[in-house]
mmCIF file of C-alpha atoms in Angstrom:
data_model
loop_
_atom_site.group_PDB
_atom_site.id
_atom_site.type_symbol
_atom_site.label_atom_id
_atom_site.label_comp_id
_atom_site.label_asym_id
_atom_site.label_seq_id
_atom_site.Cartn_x
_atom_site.Cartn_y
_atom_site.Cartn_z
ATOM 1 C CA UNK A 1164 -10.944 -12.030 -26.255
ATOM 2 C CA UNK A 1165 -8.643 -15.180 -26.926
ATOM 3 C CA UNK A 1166 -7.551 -17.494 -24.955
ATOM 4 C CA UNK A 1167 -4.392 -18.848 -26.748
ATOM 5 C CA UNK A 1168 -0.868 -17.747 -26.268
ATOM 6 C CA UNK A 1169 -0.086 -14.789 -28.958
ATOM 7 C CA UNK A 1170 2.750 -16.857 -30.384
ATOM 8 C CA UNK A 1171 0.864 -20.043 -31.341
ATOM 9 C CA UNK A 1172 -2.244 -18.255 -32.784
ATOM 10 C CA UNK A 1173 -3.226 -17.597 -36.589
ATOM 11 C CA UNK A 1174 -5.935 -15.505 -37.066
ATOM 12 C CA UNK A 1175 -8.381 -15.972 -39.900
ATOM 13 C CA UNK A 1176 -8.611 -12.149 -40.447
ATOM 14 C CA UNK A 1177 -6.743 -9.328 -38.812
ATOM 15 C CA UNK A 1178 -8.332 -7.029 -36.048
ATOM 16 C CA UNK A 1179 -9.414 -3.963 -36.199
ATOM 17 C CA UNK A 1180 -8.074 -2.500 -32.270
ATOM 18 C CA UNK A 1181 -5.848 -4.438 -30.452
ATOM 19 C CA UNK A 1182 -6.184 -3.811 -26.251
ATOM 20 C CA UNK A 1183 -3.846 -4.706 -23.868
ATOM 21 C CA UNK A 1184 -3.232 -4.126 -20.376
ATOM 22 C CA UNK A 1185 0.310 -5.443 -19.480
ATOM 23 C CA UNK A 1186 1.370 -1.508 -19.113
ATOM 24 C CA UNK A 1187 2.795 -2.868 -15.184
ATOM 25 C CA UNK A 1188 3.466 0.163 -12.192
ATOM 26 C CA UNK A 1189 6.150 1.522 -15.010
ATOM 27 C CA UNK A 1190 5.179 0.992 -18.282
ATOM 28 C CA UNK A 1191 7.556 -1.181 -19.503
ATOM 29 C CA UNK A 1192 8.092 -3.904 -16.716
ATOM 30 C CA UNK A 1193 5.255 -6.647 -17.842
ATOM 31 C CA UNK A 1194 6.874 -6.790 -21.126
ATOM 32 C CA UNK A 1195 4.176 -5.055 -22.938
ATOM 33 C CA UNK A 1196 6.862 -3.618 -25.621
ATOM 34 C CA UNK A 1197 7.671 -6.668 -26.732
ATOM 35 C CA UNK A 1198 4.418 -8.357 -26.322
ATOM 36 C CA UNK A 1199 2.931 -5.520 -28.163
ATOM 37 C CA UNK A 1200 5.194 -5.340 -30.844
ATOM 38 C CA UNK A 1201 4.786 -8.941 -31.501
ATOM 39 C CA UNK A 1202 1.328 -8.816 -31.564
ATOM 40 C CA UNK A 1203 0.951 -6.010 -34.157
ATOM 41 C CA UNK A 1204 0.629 -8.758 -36.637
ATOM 42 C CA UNK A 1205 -2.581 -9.130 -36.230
ATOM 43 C CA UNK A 1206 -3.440 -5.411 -36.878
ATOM 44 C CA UNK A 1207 -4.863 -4.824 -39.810
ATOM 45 C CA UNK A 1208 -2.075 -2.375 -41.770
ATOM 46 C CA UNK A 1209 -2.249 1.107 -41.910
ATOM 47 C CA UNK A 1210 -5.721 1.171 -40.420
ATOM 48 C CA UNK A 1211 -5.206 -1.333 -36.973
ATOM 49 C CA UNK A 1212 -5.232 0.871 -33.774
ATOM 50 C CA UNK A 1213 -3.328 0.049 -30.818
ATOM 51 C CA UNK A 1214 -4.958 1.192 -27.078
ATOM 52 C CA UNK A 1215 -2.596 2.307 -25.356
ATOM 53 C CA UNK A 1216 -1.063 4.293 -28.480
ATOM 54 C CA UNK A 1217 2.047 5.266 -26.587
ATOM 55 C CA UNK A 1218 3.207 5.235 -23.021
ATOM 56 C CA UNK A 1219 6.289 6.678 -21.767
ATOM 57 C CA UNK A 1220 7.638 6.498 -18.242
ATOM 58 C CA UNK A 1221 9.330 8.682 -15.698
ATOM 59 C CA UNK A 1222 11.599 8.903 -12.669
ATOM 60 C CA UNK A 1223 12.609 11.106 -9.838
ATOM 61 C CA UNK A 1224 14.739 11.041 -6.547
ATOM 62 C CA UNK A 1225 12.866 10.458 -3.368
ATOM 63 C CA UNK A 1226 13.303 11.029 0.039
ATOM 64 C CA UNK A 1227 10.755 8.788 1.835
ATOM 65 C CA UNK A 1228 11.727 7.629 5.319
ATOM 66 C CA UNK A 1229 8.435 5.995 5.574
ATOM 67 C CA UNK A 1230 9.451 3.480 2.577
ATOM 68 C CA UNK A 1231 12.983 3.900 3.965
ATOM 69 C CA UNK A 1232 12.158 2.364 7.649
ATOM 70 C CA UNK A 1233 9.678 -0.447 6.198
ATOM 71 C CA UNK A 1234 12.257 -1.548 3.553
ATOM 72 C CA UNK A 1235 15.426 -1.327 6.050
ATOM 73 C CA UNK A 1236 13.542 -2.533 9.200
ATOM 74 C CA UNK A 1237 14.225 -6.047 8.617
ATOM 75 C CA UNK A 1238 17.785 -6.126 8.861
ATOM 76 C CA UNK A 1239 18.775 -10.089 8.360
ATOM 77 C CA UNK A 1240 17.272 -9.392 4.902
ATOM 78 C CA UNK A 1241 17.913 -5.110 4.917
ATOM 79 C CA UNK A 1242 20.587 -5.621 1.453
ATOM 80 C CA UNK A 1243 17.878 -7.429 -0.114
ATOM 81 C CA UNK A 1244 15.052 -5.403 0.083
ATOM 82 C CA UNK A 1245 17.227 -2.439 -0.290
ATOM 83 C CA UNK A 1246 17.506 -3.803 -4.094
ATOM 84 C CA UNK A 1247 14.376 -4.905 -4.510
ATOM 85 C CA UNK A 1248 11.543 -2.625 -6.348
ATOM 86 C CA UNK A 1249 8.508 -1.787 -4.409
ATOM 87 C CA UNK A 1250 5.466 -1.020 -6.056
ATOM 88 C CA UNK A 1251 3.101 1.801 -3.493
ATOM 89 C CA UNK A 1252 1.384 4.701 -4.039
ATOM 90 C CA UNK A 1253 3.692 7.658 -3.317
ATOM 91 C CA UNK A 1254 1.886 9.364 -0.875
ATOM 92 C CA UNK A 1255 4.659 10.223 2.107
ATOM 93 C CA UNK A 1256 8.102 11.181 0.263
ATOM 94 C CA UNK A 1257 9.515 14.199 -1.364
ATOM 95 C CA UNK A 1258 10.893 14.809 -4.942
ATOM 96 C CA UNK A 1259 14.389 16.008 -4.588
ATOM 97 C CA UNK A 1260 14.243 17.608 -7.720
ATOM 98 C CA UNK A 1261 12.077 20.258 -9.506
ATOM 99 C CA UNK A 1262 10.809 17.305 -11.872
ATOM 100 C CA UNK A 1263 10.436 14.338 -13.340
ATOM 101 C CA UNK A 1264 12.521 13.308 -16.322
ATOM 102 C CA UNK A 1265 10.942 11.083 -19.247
ATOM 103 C CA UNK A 1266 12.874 8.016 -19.320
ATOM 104 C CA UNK A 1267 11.465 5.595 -21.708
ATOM 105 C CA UNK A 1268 9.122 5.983 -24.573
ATOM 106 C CA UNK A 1269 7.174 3.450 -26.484
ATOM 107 C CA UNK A 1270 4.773 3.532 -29.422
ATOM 108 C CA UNK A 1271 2.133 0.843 -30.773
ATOM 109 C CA UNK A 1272 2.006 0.088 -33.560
ATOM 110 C CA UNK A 1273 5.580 1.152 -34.639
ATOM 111 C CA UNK A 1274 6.858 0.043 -38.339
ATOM 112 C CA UNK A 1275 10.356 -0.839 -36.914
ATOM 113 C CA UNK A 1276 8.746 -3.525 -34.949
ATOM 114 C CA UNK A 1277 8.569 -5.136 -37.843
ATOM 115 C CA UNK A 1278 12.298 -6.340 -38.582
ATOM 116 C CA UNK A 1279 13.264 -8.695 -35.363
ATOM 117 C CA UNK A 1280 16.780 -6.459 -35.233
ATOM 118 C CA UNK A 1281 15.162 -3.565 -34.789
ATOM 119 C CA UNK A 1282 12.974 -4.658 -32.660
ATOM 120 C CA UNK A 1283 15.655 -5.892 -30.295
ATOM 121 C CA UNK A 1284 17.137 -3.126 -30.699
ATOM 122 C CA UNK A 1285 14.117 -0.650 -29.706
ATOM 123 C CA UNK A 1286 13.228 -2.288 -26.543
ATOM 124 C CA UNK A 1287 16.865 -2.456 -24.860
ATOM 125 C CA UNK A 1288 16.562 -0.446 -21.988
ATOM 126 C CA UNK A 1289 19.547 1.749 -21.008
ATOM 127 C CA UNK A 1290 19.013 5.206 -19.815
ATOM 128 C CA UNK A 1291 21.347 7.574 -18.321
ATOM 129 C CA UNK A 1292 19.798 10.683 -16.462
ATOM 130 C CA UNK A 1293 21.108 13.361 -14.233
ATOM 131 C CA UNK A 1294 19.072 15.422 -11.631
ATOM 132 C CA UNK A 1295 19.634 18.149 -9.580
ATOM 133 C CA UNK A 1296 18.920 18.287 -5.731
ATOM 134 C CA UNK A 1297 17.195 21.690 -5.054
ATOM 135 C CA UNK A 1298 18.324 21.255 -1.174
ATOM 136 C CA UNK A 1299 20.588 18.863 0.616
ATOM 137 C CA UNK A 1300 18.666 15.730 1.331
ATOM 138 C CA UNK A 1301 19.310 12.118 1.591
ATOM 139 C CA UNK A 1302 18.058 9.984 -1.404
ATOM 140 C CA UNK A 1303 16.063 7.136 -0.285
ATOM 141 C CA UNK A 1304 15.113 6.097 -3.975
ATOM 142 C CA UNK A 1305 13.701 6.670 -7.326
ATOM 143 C CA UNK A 1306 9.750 7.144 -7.540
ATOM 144 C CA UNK A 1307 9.035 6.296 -11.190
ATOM 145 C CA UNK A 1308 6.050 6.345 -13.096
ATOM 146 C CA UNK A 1309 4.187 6.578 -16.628
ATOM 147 C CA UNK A 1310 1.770 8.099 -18.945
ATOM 148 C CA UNK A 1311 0.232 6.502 -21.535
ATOM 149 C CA UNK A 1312 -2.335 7.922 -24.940
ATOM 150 C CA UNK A 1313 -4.847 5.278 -24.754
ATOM 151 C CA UNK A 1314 -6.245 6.392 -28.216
ATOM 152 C CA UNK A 1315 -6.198 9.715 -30.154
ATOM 153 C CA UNK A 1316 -8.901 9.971 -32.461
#
């Protein structure tokens, strides 16, 4: 473990298995892509493992009047909270369609990390995905999730 910001440190040899835990409720909102494809430096090449490996998140339509009633109920702040994420265990709501869909995918280490362009370019997150309501419902939200390969051996 060290205790210095990733930016400012210099290593005196490169590591072995790098570990990190900034995965977030979706995968992707802590940073960790960027964080983790900044910190591949200090992999050793070709042999450095990454934990997680890869992580990739995914999203469905809710209904949830549960989440629905405790997010509208206040209503001098209802717009706000109404665009605000909330991070619970889905336990009372119902997918409005058959599945999930993946929507982001991220691998550790990845080569392209390696030119800053590409980089930038690999971690903008735009994602356009269509679903299918098996029965008419209102949509209170999107339940989202992730799955991540901590190490394959």
């Amino acid at each position: 473990v060290v205790g210095i910001d990733m930016r400012d440190w210099n290593p005196e040899e490169r590591a072995d298995i790098l570990v990190s835990e900034l995965l977030g409720s979706f995968g992707d909102n802590e940073l960790s892509p960027e964080c983790l494809d900044g910190a591949q430096r200090f992999l050793k090449p070709e042999t450095g493992v990454s934990i997680p490996q890869d992580y990739t998140s995914f999203v469905v339509p809710i209904q949830s009047s549960r989440i629905w009633v405790q997010a509208h109920g206040d209503l001098a702040n209802a717009r706000k909270n109404l665009e605000t994420p909330y991070v619970v265990k889905i336990h009372s709501a119902w997918n409005l369609a058959a599945e999930s869909k993946a929507c982001f995918t991220f691998e550790h280490p990845d080569a392209s990390a390696e030119d800053p362009k590409r980089r930038a370019l690999k971690n903008t997150r735009f994602q356009k995905i269509e679903f299918v309501s098996e029965k008419d419902a209102t949509m209170h939200g999107i339940g989202g999730y992730f799955e991540a390969t901590l190490l394959v051996m």
